[in-house]
Short mmCIF file of C-alpha atoms in Angstrom, two decimals:
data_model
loop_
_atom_site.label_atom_id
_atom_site.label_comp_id
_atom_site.label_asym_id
_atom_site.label_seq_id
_atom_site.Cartn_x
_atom_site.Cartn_y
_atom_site.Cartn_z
CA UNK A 1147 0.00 0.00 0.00
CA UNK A 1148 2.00 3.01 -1.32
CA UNK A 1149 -0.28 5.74 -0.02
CA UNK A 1150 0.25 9.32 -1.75
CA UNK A 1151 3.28 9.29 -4.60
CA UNK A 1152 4.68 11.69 -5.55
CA UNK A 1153 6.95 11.80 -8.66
CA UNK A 1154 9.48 13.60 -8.84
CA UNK A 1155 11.56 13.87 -5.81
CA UNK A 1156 13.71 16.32 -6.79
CA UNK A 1157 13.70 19.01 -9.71
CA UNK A 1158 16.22 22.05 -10.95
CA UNK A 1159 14.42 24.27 -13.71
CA UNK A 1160 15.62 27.53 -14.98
CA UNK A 1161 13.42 30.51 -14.89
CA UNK A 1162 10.59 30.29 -17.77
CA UNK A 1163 10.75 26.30 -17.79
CA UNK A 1164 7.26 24.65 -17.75
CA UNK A 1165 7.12 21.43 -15.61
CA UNK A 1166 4.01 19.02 -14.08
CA UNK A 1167 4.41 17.59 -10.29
CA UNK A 1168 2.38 14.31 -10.23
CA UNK A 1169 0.60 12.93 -7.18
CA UNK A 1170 -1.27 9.55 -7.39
CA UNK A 1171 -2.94 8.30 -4.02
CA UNK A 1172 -4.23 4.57 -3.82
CA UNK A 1173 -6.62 5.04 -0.68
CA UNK A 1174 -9.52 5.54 -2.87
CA UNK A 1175 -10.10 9.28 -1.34
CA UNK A 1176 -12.10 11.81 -2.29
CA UNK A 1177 -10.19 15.10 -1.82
CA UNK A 1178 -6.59 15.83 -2.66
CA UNK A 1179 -4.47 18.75 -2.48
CA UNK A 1180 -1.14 20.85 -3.10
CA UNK A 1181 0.38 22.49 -0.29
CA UNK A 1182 4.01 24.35 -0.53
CA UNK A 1183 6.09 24.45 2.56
CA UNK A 1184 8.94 27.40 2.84
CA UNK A 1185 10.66 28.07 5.87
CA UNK A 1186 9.29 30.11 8.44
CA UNK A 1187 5.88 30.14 6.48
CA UNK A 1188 4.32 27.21 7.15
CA UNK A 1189 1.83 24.89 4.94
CA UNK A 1190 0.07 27.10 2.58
CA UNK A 1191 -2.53 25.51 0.09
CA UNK A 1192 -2.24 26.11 -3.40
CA UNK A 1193 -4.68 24.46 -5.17
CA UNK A 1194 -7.47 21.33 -3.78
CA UNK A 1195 -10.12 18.87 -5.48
CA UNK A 1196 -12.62 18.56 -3.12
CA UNK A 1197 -14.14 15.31 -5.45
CA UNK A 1198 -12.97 13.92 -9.01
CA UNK A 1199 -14.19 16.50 -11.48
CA UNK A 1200 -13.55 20.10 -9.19
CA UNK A 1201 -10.64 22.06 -8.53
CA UNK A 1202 -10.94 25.38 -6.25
CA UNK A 1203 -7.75 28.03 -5.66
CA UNK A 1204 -6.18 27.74 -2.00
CA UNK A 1205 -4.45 30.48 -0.60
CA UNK A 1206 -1.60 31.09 -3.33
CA UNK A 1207 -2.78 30.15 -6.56
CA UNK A 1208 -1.18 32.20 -8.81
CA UNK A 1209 1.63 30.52 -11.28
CA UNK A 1210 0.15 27.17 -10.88
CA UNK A 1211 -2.33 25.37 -12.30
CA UNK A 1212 -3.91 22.18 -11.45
CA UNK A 1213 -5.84 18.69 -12.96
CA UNK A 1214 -7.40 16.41 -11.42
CA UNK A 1215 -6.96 13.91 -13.73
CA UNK A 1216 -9.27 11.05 -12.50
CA UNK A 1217 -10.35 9.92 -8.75
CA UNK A 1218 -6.34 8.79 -8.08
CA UNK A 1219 -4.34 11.78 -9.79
CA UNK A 1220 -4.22 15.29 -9.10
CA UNK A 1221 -1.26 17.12 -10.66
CA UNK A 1222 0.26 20.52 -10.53
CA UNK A 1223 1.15 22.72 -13.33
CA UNK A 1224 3.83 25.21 -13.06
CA UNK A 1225 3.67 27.00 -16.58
CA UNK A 1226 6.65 29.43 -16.69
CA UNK A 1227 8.50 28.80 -13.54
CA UNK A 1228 9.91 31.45 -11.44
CA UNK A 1229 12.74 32.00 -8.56
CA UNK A 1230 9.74 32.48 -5.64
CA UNK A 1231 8.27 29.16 -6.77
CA UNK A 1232 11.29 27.50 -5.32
CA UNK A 1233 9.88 25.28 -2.58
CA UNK A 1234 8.94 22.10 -1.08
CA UNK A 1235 5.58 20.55 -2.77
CA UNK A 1236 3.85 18.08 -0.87
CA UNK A 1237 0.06 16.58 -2.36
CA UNK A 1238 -2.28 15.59 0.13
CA UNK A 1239 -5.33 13.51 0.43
CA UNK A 1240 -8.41 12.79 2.58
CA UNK A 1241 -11.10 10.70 2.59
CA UNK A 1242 -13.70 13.82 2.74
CA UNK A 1243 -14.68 15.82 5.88
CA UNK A 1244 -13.54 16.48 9.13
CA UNK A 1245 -10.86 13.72 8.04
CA UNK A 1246 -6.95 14.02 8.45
CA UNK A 1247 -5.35 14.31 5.41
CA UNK A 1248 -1.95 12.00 4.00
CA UNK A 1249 0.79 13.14 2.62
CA UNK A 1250 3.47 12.15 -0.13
CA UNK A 1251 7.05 12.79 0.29
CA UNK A 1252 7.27 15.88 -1.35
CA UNK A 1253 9.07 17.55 -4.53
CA UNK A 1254 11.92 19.32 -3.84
CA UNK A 1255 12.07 22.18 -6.52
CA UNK A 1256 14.52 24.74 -7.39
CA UNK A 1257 14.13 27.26 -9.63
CA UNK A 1258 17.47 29.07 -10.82
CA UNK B 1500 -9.35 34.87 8.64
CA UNK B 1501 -9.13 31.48 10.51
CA UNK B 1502 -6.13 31.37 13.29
CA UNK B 1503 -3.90 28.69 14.49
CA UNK B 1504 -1.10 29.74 17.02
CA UNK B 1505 1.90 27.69 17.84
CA UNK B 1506 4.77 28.88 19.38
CA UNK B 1507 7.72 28.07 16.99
CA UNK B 1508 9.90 27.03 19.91
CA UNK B 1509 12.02 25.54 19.86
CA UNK B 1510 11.05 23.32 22.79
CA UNK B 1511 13.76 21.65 24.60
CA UNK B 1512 13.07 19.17 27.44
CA UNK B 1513 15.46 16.39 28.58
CA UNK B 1514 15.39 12.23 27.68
CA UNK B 1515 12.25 11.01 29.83
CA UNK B 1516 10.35 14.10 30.24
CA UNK B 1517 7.04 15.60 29.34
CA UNK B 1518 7.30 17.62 26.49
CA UNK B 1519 3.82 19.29 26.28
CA UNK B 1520 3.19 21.41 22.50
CA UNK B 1521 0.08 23.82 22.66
CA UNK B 1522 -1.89 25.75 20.12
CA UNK B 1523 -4.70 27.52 20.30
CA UNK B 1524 -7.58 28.26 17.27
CA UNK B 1525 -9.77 31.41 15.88
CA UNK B 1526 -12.73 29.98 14.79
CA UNK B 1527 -15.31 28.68 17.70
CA UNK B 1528 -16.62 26.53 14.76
CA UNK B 1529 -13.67 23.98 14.37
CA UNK B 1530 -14.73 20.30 15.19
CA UNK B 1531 -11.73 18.27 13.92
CA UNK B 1532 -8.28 18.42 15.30
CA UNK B 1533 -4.80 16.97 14.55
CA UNK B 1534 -1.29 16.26 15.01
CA UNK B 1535 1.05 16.38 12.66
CA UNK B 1536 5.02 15.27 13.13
CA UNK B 1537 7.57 16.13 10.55
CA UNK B 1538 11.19 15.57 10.54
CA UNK B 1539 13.33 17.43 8.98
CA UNK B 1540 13.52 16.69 5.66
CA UNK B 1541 10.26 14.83 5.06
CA UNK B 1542 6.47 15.01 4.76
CA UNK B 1543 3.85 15.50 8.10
CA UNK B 1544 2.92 12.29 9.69
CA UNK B 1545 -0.90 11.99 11.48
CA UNK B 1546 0.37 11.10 15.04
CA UNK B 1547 -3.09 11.72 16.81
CA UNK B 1548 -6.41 13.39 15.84
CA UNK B 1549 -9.44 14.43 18.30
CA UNK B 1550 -12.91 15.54 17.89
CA UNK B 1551 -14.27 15.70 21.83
CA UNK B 1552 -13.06 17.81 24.35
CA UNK B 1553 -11.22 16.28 27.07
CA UNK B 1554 -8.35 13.63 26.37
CA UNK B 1555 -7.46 11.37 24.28
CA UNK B 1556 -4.42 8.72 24.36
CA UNK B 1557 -2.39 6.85 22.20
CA UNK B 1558 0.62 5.02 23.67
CA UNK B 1559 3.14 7.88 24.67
CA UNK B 1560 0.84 10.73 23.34
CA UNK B 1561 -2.35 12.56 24.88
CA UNK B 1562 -3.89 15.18 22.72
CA UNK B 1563 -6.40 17.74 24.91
CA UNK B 1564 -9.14 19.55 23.67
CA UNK B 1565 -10.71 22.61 25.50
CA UNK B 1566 -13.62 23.84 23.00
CA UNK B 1567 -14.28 26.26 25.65
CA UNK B 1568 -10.91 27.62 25.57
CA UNK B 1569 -10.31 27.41 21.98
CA UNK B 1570 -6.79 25.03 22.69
CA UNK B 1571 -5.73 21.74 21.57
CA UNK B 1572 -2.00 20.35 23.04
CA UNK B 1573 -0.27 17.37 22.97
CA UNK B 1574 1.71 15.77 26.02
CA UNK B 1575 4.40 13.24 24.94
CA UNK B 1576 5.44 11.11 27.89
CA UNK B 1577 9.14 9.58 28.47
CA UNK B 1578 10.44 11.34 25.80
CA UNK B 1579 12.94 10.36 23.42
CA UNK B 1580 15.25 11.61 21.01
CA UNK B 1581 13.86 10.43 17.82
CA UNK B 1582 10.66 12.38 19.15
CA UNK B 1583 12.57 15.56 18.39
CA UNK B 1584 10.95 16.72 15.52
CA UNK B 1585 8.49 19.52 14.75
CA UNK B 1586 4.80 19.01 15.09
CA UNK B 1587 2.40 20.93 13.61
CA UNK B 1588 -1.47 21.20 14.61
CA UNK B 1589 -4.28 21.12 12.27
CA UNK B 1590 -7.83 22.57 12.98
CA UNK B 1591 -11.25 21.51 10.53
CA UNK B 1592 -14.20 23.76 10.91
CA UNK B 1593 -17.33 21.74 10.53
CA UNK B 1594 -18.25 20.26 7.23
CA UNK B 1595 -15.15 21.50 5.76
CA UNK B 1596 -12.41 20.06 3.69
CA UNK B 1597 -9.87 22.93 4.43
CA UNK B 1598 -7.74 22.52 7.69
CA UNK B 1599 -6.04 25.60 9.16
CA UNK B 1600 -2.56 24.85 9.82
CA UNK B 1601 -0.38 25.92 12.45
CA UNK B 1602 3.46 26.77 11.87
CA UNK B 1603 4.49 24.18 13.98
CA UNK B 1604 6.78 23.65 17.03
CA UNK B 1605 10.07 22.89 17.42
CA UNK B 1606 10.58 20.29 19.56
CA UNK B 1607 14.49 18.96 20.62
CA UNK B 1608 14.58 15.89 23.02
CA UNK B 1609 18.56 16.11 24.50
CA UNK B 1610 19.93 12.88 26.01
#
């Protein structure tokens, strides 16, 4: 039982570069997410599917966009990457509400 | 704007202790609670949840709940070392899928 994967673990882009952050959970839940973690600044929500087929903004949208490709994927869009985008990525996903979430291991991106 | 206060530590209690994280919440309408650990390096782990106030225990950990008082904390008895991590607290309003993170606490266990 893998959980939430997240592919890949590590990324360097240069600024402009276009890349996709996968997440693929195998719990068979409803909701997933995309959280960045920076130092000092805590978990902030980017973008979340609530159920397969809906997408809502989090708190810092902007730069990314999102898929929710079917119940198990969700994946994470970065179209023209840029230095403040450099950050820790970590998907999420619950079973629906008032549940704890799971997380994957993260994506480690730099952007140069 | 929903609130959840930690205090960033860090926290620093000896081998064997009680090392006892607090935070406290904004929004009088949160029913869910969590714990999150995270080592450095790597991705939050669920080490307890709560949805009644009063307490809660799981082996070495006790989460609290005070509704009343708008505060959640978690006691970790006989600490150890690998316990030194930092643990972050989670907060669900009612029929929500959002949780309000905290910043999380620094906690260091010293032999």
């Amino acid at each position: 039982n893998a959980g939430v994967t997240q592919t890949p673990k590590f990324q360097v882009l240069k600024t402009g570069q276009s890349m996709t952050l996968q997440c693929a959970q195998d719990m068979n839940h409803n909701s997933m997410y995309w959280y960045r973690q920076d130092p000092g600044m805590g978990l902030r929500l980017i973008y979340y599917s609530a159920s397969e087929g809906t997408t809502d903004k989090g708190e810092v949208p902007n730069g990314y966009n999102v898929s929710r490709l079917n119940k198990r994927e969700f994946s994470l869009r970065l179209e023209s990457a840029a230095p403040s985008q450099t950050s820790v990525y970590f998907c999420a996903s619950t079973t629906g509400f008032n549940q704890p979430q799971h997380f994957g291991d993260g994506t480690r991106l730099s952007i140069l | 704007q929903k609130e959840v206060e930690q205090n960033s530590g860090p926290l620093s209690v000896p081998e064997g202790a009680i090392a006892s994280l607090n935070c406290t919440y904004s929004d009088r309408g949160s029913q869910s609670f969590f714990w999150y650990r995270q080592y450095s390096g790597k991705s939050p782990e669920l080490i307890m949840f709560i949805y009644s106030n009063g307490d809660k225990e799981d082996g070495r950990f006790t989460a609290q709940l005070n509704k009343a008082s708008q505060y959640v904390s978690l006691l970790i008895r006989d600490s150890q070392p690998s316990d030194s991590a930092t643990y972050l607290c989670a907060v669900l309003s009612g029929g929500s899928y959002i949780p309000t993170f905290g910043r999380g606490t620094s906690l260091i266990v010293h032999p």
